[in-house]
Short mmCIF file of C-alpha atoms in Angstrom, two decimals:
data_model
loop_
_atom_site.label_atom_id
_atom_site.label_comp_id
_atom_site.label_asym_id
_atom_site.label_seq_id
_atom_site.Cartn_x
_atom_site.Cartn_y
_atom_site.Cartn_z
CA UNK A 1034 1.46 31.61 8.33
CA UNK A 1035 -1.60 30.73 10.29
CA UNK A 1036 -2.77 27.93 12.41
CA UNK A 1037 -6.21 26.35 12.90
CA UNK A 1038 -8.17 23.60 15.16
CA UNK A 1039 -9.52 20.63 12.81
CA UNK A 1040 -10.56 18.87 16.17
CA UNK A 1041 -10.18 19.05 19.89
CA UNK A 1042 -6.71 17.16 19.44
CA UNK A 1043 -5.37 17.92 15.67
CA UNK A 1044 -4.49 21.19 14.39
CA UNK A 1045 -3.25 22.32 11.10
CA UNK A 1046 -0.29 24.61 10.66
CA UNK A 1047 -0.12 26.93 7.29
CA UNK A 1048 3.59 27.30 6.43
CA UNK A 1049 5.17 29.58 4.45
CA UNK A 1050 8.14 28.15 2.68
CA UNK A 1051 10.46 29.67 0.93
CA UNK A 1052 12.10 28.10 -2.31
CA UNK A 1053 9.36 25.29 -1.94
CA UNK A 1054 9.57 23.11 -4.93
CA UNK A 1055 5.74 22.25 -5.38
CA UNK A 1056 4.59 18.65 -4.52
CA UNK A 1057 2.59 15.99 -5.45
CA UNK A 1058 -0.86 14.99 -3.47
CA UNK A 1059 0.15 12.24 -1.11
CA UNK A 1060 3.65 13.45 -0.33
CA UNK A 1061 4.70 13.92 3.19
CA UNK A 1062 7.64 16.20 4.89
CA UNK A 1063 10.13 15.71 7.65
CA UNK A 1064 9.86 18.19 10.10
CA UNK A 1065 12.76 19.29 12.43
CA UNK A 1066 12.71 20.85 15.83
CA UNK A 1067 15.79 21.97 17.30
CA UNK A 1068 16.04 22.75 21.56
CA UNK A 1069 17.93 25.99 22.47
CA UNK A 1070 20.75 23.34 23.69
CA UNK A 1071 21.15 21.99 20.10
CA UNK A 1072 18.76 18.87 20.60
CA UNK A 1073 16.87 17.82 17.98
CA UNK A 1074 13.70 15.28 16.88
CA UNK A 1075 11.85 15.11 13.48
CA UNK A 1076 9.00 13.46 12.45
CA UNK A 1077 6.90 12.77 8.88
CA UNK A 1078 3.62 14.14 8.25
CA UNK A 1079 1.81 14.37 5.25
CA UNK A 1080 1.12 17.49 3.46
CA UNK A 1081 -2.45 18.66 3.52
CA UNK A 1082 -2.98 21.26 0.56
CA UNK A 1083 -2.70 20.78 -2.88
CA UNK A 1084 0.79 22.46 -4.06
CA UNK A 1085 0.20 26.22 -3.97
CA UNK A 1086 3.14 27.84 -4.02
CA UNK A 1087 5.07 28.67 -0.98
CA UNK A 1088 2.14 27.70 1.19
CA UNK A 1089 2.57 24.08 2.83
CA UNK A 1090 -0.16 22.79 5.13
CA UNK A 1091 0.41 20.29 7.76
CA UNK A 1092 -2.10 18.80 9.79
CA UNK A 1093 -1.21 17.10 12.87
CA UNK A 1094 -2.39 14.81 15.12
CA UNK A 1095 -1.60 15.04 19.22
CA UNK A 1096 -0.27 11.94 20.00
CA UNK A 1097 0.14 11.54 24.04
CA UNK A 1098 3.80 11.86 24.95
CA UNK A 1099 4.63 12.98 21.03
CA UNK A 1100 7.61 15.01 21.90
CA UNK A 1101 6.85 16.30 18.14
CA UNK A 1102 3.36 16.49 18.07
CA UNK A 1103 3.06 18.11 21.10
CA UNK A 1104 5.36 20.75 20.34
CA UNK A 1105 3.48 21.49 17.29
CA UNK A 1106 -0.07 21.63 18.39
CA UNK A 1107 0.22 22.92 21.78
CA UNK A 1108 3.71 25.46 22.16
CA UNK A 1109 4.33 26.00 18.70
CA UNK A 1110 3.09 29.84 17.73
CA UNK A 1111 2.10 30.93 14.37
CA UNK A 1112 5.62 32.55 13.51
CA UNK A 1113 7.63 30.21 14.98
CA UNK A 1114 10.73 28.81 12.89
CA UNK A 1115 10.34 25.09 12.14
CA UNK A 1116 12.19 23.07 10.04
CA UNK A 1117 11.28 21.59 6.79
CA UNK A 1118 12.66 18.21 4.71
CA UNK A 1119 11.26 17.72 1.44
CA UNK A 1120 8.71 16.89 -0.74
CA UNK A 1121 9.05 13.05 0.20
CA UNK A 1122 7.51 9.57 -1.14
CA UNK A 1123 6.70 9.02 -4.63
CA UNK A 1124 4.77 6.23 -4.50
CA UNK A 1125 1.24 6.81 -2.24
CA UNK A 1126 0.75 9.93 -4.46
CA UNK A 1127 -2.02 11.00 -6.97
CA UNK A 1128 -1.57 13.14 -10.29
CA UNK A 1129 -3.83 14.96 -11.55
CA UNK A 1130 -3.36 13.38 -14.88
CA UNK A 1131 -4.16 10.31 -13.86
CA UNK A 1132 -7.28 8.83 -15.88
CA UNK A 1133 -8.52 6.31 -13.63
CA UNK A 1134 -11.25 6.40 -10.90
CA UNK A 1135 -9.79 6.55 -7.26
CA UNK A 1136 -11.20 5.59 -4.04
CA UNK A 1137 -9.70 7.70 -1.20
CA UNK A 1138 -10.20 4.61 2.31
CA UNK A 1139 -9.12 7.33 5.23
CA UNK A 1140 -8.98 6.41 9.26
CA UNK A 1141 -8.91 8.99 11.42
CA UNK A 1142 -5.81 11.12 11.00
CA UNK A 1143 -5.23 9.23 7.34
CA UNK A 1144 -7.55 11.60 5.95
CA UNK A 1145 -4.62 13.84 5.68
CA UNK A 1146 -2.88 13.01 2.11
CA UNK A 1147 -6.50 12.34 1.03
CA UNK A 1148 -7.27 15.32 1.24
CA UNK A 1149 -4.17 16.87 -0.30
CA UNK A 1150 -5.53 14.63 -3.52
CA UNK A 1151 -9.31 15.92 -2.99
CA UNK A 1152 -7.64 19.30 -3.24
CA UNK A 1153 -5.62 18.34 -5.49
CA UNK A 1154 -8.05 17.23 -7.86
CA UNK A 1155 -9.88 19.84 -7.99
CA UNK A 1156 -7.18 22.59 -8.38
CA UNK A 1157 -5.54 20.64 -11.35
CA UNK A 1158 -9.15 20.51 -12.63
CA UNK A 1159 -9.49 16.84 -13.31
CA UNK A 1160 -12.83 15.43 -13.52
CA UNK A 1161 -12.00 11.92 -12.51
CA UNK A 1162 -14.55 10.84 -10.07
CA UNK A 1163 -13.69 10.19 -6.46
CA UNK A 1164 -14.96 7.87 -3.68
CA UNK A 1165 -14.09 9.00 -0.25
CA UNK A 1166 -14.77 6.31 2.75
CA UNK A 1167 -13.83 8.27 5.84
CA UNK A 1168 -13.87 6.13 9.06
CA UNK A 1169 -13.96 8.06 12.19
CA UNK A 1170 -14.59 7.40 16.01
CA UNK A 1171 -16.99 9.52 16.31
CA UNK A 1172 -18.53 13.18 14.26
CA UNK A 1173 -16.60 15.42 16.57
CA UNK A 1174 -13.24 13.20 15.45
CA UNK A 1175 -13.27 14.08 11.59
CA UNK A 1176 -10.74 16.52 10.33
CA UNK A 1177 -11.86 19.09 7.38
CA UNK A 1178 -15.92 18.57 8.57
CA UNK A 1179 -16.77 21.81 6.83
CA UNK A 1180 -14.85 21.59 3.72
CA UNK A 1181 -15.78 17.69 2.63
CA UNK A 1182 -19.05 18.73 2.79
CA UNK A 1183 -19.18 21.70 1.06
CA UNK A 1184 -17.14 19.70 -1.50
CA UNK A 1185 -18.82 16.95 -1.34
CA UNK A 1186 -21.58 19.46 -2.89
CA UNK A 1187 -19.93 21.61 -5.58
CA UNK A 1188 -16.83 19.61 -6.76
CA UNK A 1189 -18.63 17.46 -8.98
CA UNK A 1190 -17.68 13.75 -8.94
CA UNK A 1191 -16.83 13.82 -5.54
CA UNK A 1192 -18.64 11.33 -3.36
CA UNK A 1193 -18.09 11.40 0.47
CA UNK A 1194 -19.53 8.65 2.96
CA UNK A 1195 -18.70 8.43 6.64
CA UNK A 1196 -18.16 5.48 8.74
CA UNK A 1197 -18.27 5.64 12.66
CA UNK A 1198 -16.76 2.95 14.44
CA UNK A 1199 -17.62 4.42 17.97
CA UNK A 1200 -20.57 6.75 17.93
CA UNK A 1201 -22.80 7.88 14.99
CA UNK A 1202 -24.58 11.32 14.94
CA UNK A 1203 -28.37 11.12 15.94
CA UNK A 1204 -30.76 9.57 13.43
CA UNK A 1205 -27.66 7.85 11.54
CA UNK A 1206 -29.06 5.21 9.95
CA UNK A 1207 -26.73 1.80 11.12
CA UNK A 1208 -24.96 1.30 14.15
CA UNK A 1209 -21.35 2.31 14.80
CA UNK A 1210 -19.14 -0.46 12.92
CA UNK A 1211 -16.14 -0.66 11.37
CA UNK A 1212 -15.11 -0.40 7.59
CA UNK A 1213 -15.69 -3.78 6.06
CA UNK A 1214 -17.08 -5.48 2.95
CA UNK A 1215 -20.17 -3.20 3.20
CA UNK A 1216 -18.93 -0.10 3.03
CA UNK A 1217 -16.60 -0.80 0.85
CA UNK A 1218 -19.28 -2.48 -1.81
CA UNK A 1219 -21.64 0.28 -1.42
CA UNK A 1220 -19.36 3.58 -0.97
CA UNK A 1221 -16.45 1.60 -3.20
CA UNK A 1222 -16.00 1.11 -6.46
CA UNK A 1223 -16.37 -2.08 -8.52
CA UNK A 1224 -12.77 -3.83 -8.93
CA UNK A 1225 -14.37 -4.25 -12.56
CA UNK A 1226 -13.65 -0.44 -13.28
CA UNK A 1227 -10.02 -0.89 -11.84
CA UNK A 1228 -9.78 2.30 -9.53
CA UNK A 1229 -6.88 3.57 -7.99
CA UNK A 1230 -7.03 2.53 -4.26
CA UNK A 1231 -5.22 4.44 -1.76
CA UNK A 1232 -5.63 3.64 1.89
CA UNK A 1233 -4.47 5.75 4.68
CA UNK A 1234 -4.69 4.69 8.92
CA UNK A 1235 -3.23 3.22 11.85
CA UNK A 1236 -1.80 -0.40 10.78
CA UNK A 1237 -4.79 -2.06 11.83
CA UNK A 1238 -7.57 -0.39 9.51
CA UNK A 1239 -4.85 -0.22 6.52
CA UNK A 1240 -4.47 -4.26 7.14
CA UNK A 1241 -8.21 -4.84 7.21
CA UNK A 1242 -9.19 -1.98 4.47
CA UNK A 1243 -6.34 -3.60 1.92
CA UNK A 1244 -7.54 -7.19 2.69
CA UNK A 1245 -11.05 -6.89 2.21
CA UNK A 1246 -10.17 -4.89 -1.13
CA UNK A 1247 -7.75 -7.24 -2.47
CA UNK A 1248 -10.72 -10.41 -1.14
CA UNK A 1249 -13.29 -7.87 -3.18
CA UNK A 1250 -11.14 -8.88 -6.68
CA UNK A 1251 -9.11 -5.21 -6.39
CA UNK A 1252 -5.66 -5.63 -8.28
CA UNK A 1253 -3.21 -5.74 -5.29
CA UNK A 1254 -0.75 -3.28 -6.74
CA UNK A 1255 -3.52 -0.78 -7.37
CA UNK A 1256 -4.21 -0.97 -3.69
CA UNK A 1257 -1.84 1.69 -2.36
CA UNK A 1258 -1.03 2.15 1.70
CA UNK A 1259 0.20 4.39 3.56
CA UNK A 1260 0.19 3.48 7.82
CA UNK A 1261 0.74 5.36 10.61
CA UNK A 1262 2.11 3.14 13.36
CA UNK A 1263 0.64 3.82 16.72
CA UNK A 1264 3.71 5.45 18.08
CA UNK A 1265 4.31 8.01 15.31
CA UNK A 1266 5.15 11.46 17.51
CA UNK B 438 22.90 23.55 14.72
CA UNK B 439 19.94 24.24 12.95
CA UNK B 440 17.12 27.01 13.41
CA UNK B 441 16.05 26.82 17.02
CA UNK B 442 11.77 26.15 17.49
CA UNK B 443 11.25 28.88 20.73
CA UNK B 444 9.99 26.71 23.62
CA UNK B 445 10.70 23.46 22.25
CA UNK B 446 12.55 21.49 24.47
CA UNK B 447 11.96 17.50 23.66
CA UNK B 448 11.95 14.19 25.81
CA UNK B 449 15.69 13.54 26.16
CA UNK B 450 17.16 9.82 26.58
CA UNK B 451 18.05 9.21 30.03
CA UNK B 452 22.14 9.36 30.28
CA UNK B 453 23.65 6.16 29.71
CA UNK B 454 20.59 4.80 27.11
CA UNK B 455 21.98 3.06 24.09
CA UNK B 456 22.57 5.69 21.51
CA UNK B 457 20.17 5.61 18.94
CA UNK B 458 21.11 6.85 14.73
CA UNK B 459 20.63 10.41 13.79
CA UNK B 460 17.28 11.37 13.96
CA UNK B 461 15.85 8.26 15.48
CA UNK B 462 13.70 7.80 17.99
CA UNK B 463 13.01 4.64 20.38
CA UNK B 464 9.69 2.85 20.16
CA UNK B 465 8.75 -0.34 22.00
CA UNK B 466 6.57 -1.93 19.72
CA UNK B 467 6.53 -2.59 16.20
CA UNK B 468 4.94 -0.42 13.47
CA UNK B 469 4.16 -2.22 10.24
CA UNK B 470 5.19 -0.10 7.01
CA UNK B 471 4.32 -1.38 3.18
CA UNK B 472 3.68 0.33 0.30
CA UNK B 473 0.34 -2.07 -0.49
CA UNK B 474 -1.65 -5.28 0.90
CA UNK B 475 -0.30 -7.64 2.25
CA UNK B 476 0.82 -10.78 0.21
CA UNK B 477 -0.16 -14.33 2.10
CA UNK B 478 2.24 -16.99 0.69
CA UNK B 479 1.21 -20.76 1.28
CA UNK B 480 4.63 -22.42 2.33
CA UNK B 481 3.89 -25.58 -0.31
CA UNK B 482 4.55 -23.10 -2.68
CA UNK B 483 6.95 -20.69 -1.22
CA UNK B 484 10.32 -20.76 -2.93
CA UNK B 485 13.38 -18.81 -2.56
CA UNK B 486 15.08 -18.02 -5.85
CA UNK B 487 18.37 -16.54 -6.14
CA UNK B 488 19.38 -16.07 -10.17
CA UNK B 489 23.26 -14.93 -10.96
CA UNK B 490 24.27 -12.41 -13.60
CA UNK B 491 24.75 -15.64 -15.66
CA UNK B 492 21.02 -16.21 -15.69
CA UNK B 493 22.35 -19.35 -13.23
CA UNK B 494 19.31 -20.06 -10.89
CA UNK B 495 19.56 -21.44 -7.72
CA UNK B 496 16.25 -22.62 -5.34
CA UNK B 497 15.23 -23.42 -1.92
CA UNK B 498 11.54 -24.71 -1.06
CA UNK B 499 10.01 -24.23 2.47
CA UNK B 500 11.74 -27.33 3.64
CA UNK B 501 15.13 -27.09 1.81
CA UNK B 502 15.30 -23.71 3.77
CA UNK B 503 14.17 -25.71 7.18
CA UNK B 504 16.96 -28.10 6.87
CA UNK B 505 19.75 -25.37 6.51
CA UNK B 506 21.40 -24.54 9.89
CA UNK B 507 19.44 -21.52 11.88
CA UNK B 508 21.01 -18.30 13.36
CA UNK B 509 19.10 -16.64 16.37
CA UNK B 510 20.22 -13.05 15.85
CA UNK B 511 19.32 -10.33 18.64
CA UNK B 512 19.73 -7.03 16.70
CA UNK B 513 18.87 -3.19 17.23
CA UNK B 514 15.97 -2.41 14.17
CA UNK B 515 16.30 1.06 12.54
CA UNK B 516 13.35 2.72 9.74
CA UNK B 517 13.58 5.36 8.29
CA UNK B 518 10.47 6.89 9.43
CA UNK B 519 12.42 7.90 12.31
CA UNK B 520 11.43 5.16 14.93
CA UNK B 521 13.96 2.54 16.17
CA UNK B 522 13.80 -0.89 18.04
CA UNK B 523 16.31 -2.28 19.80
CA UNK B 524 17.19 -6.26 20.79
CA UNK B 525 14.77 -7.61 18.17
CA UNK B 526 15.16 -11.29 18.50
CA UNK B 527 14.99 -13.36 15.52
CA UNK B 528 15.57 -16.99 14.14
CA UNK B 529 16.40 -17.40 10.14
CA UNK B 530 19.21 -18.66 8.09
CA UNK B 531 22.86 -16.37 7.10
CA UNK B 532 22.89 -15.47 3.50
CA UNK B 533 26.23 -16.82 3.75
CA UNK B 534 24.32 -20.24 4.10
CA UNK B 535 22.43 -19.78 1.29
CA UNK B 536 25.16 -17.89 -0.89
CA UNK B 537 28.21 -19.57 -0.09
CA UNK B 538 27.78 -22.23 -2.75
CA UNK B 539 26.28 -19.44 -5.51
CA UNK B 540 28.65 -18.97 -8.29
CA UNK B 541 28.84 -15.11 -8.84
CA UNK B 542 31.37 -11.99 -9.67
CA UNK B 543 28.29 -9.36 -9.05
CA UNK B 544 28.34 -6.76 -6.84
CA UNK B 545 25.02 -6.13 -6.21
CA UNK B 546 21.88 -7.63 -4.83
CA UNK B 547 18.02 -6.59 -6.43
CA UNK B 548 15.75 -8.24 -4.03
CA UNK B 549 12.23 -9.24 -4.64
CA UNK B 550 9.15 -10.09 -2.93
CA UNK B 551 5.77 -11.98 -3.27
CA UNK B 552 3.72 -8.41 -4.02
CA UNK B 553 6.41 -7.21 -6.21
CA UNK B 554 8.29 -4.84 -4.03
CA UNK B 555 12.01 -4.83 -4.92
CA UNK B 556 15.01 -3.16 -2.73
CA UNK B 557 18.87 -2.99 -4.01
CA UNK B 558 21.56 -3.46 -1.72
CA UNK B 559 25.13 -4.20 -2.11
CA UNK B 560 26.08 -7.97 -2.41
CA UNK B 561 28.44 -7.46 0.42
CA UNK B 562 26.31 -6.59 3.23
CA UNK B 563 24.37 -9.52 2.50
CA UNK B 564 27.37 -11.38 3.44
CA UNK B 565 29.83 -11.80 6.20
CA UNK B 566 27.02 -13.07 9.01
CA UNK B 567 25.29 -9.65 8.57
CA UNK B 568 22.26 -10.73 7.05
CA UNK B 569 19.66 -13.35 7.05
CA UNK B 570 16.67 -15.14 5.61
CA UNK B 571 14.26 -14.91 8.98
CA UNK B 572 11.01 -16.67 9.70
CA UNK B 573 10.58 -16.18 13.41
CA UNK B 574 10.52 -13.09 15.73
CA UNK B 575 10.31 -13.05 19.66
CA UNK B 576 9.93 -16.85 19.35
CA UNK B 577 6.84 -17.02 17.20
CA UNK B 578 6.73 -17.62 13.28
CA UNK B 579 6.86 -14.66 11.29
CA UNK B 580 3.23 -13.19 11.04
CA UNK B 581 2.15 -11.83 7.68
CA UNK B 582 2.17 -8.06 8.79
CA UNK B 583 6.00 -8.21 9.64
CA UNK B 584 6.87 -10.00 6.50
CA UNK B 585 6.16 -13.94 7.04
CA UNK B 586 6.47 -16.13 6.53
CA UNK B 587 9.94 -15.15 5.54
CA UNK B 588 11.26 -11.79 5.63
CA UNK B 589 14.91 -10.72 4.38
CA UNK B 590 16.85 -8.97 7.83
CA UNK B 591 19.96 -6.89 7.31
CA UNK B 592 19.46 -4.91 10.28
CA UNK B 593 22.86 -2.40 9.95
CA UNK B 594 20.68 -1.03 6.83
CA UNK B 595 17.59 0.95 7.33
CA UNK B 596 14.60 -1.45 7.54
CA UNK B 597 13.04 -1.09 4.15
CA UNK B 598 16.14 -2.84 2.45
CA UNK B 599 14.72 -5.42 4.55
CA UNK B 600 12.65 -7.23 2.22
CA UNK B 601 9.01 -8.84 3.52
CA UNK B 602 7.70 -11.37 1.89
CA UNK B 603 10.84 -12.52 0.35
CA UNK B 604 10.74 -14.14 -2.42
CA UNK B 605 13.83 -13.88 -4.59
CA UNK B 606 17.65 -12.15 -5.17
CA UNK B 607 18.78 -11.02 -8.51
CA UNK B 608 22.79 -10.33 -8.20
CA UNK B 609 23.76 -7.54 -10.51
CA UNK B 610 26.97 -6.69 -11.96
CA UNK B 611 25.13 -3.11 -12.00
CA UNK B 612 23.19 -1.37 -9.55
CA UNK B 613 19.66 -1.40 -9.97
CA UNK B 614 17.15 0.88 -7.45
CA UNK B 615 14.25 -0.82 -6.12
CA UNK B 616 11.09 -0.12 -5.26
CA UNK B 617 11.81 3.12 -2.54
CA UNK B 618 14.86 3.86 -4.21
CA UNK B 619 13.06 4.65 -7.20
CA UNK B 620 11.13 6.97 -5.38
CA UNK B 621 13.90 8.49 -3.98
CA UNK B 622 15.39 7.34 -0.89
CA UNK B 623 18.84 6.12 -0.31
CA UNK B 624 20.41 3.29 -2.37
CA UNK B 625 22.69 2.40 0.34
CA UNK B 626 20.49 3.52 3.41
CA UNK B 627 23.05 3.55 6.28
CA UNK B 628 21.22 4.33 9.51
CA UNK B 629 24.10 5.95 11.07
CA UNK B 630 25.25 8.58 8.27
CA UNK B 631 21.67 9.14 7.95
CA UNK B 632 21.12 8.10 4.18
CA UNK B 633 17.59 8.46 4.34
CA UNK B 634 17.22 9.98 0.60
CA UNK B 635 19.20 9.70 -2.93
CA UNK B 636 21.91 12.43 -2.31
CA UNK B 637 22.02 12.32 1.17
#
């Protein structure tokens, strides 16, 4: 069990699970807190690892006044008992076997079952090739900074391309916008070579992201979403 | 009582609040949750189709639907991501409307929507004033996002057996799992015995 900072306000917590069935990329888990007085709250987040045993790796986002979040990336000590609820969702997931091209659309804290399939994919040893368009507020705002790039380097068929909708690092080369037709032309994939889509954000981006795919000529049901409301916990 | 987190202690309800499910929390505004895009369905060619085990087909265009008599239900909202709404207001038209005059001995409803998703319910709880075909919300038409411009509402059932984008009911003499059932939640989905998954 470990814990570590991804950013100034999401940290990732390494669990160690016993009799944990294995999961698929994209899954999620309810997690369970219980007060010394019997209260309880749970919450969904989505598994960040590629299945590995025991290990499960969360990563989760503070959300102000998240009675769950909170708990989890500010109290909560490596060691701590938490509950755990799953593997859950069988639909926003990626095999391994799957033969098609993907593009991975992440916002913010979507990154997180993205990842798990970036992981994934390169654990299972697939050599599909993968399109991530990560859209963050700002450089200091992206989770697993270190990681994409070194995999964006040595897992081969793995493209990465940012998107900063607040404030781009020094020298970027275009202003800070939003993910649109653009990026999703240039960093996407043709709809012509029918890639698996899967889009992960706050409701807003996911709306936009899914539109603008499905405008591009993307099949509609190979445009997969997953949303994270803005109250989430 | 389950395994105690040290130092947790959680943002109570204040005494006296309106008890919420199981595991529910209370959120003030509305998350949107779909599985893909969203569908945008031009009323001239909206339809409501409701086909029998008998392969009997019954239809309602946008303006067969708009003559029907409207219900302006005010119900609690409950999904099973956790979150809760309460006193959602709403304008649509009772199943029982559109149902009463449907020749059937099924027991079960497969619903389907423009996009494809499906949910299974039983044909009961679509009935008996408890659920409705609704196109407005806190006085506005139904926006795309939220399911317009006609969403299914059986609000005593968590909110995915809530159909967006409605499009059409299948009545089954078997039980058939939809989209998330497949997948493995809940075929029944009762908020308040917390059928979240299959088995629960």
């Amino acid at each position: 069990m470990a814990a570590r900072d991804e950013t100034p306000s999401a940290r990732t917590l390494v669990l160690d699970v016993p009799d944990w069935p294995g999961h698929q990329a994209g899954q999620h888990v309810d997690v369970r807190l219980t007060a010394e007085d019997g209260y309880t709250a749970q919450r969904s987040y989505s598994i960040a690892n590629a299945a590995d045993g025991g290990r499960l790796e969360l990563t989760v986002q503070r959300v102000p006044e998240g009675e769950v979040s909170e708990y989890l990336t500010g109290v909560y000590r490596v060691g701590d008992p938490v509950e755990i609820r799953g593997p859950v969702g069988g639909w926003f997931v990626w095999r391994p076997a799957e033969p098609d091209p993907v593009l991975l659309v992440g916002g913010g804290s979507g990154i997180v079952p993205l990842m798990a399939m970036i992981r994934a994919r390169k654990a299972g040893g697939s050599r599909v090739p993968f399109r991530l368009i990560y859209s963050v507020r700002s450089p200091e705002d992206g989770y697993y900074a270190d990681e994409l790039r070194t995999r964006a380097r040595d897992d081969s068929g793995l493209d990465v391309a940012y998107v900063y909708t607040r404030r781009a690092p020094r020298n970027w080369p275009e202003p800070p916008r939003r993910v649109g037709v653009a990026a999703l032309n240039t960093a996407g994939w043709p709809p012509e070579l029918a890639p698996l889509c899967y889009v992960c954000g706050p409701t807003g981006f996911v709306e936009t992201v899914a539109d603008t795919l499905v405008a591009l000529g993307h099949d509609p049901a190979r445009v997969r979403t997953e949303r994270f409301g803005p109250t989430g916990g | 009582m389950g395994i105690v987190s040290p130092g947790f202690r959680g943002r109570r309800r204040p005494a006296g609040a309106t008890e919420l499910p199981p595991g529910q929390y209370l959120t003030e505004d509305f998350p949107v949750l779909s599985a893909g895009p969203t569908p945008r369905v031009p009323l001239d060619r909206w339809e409501l189709l409701v086909t029998t085990e008998t392969d009997q087909q019954y239809r309602w265009t946008w303006s067969e639907l708009m003559s029907l008599p409207t219900e302006s239900p005010v119900v609690d909202l409950h999904c099973v991501t956790k979150w809760s709404k309460l006193a959602t207001a709403w304008e649509g038209v009772s199943l029982d409307a559109l149902l009463g005059g449907v020749e059937t001995a099924a027991e079960y409803a497969l619903v389907s929507s423009y996009g494809g998703y499906t949910t299974n319910l039983p044909l009961a709880d679509l009935l008996d004033g408890r659920a409705w075909i609704a196109f407005r919300y806190d006085g506005r038409d139904l926006v795309p996002e939220h399911g317009g411009p006609a969403r299914l509402l059986v609000p005593h059932l968590y909110l995915w057996k809530s159909a967006k984008w409605v499009r059409g009911i299948r009545l089954l003499v078997r039980d058939r799992p939809g989209f998330w059932e497949t997948a493995g939640y809940h075929d029944y989905g009762d908020p308040w015995r917390e059928q979240r998954y299959q088995g629960d």
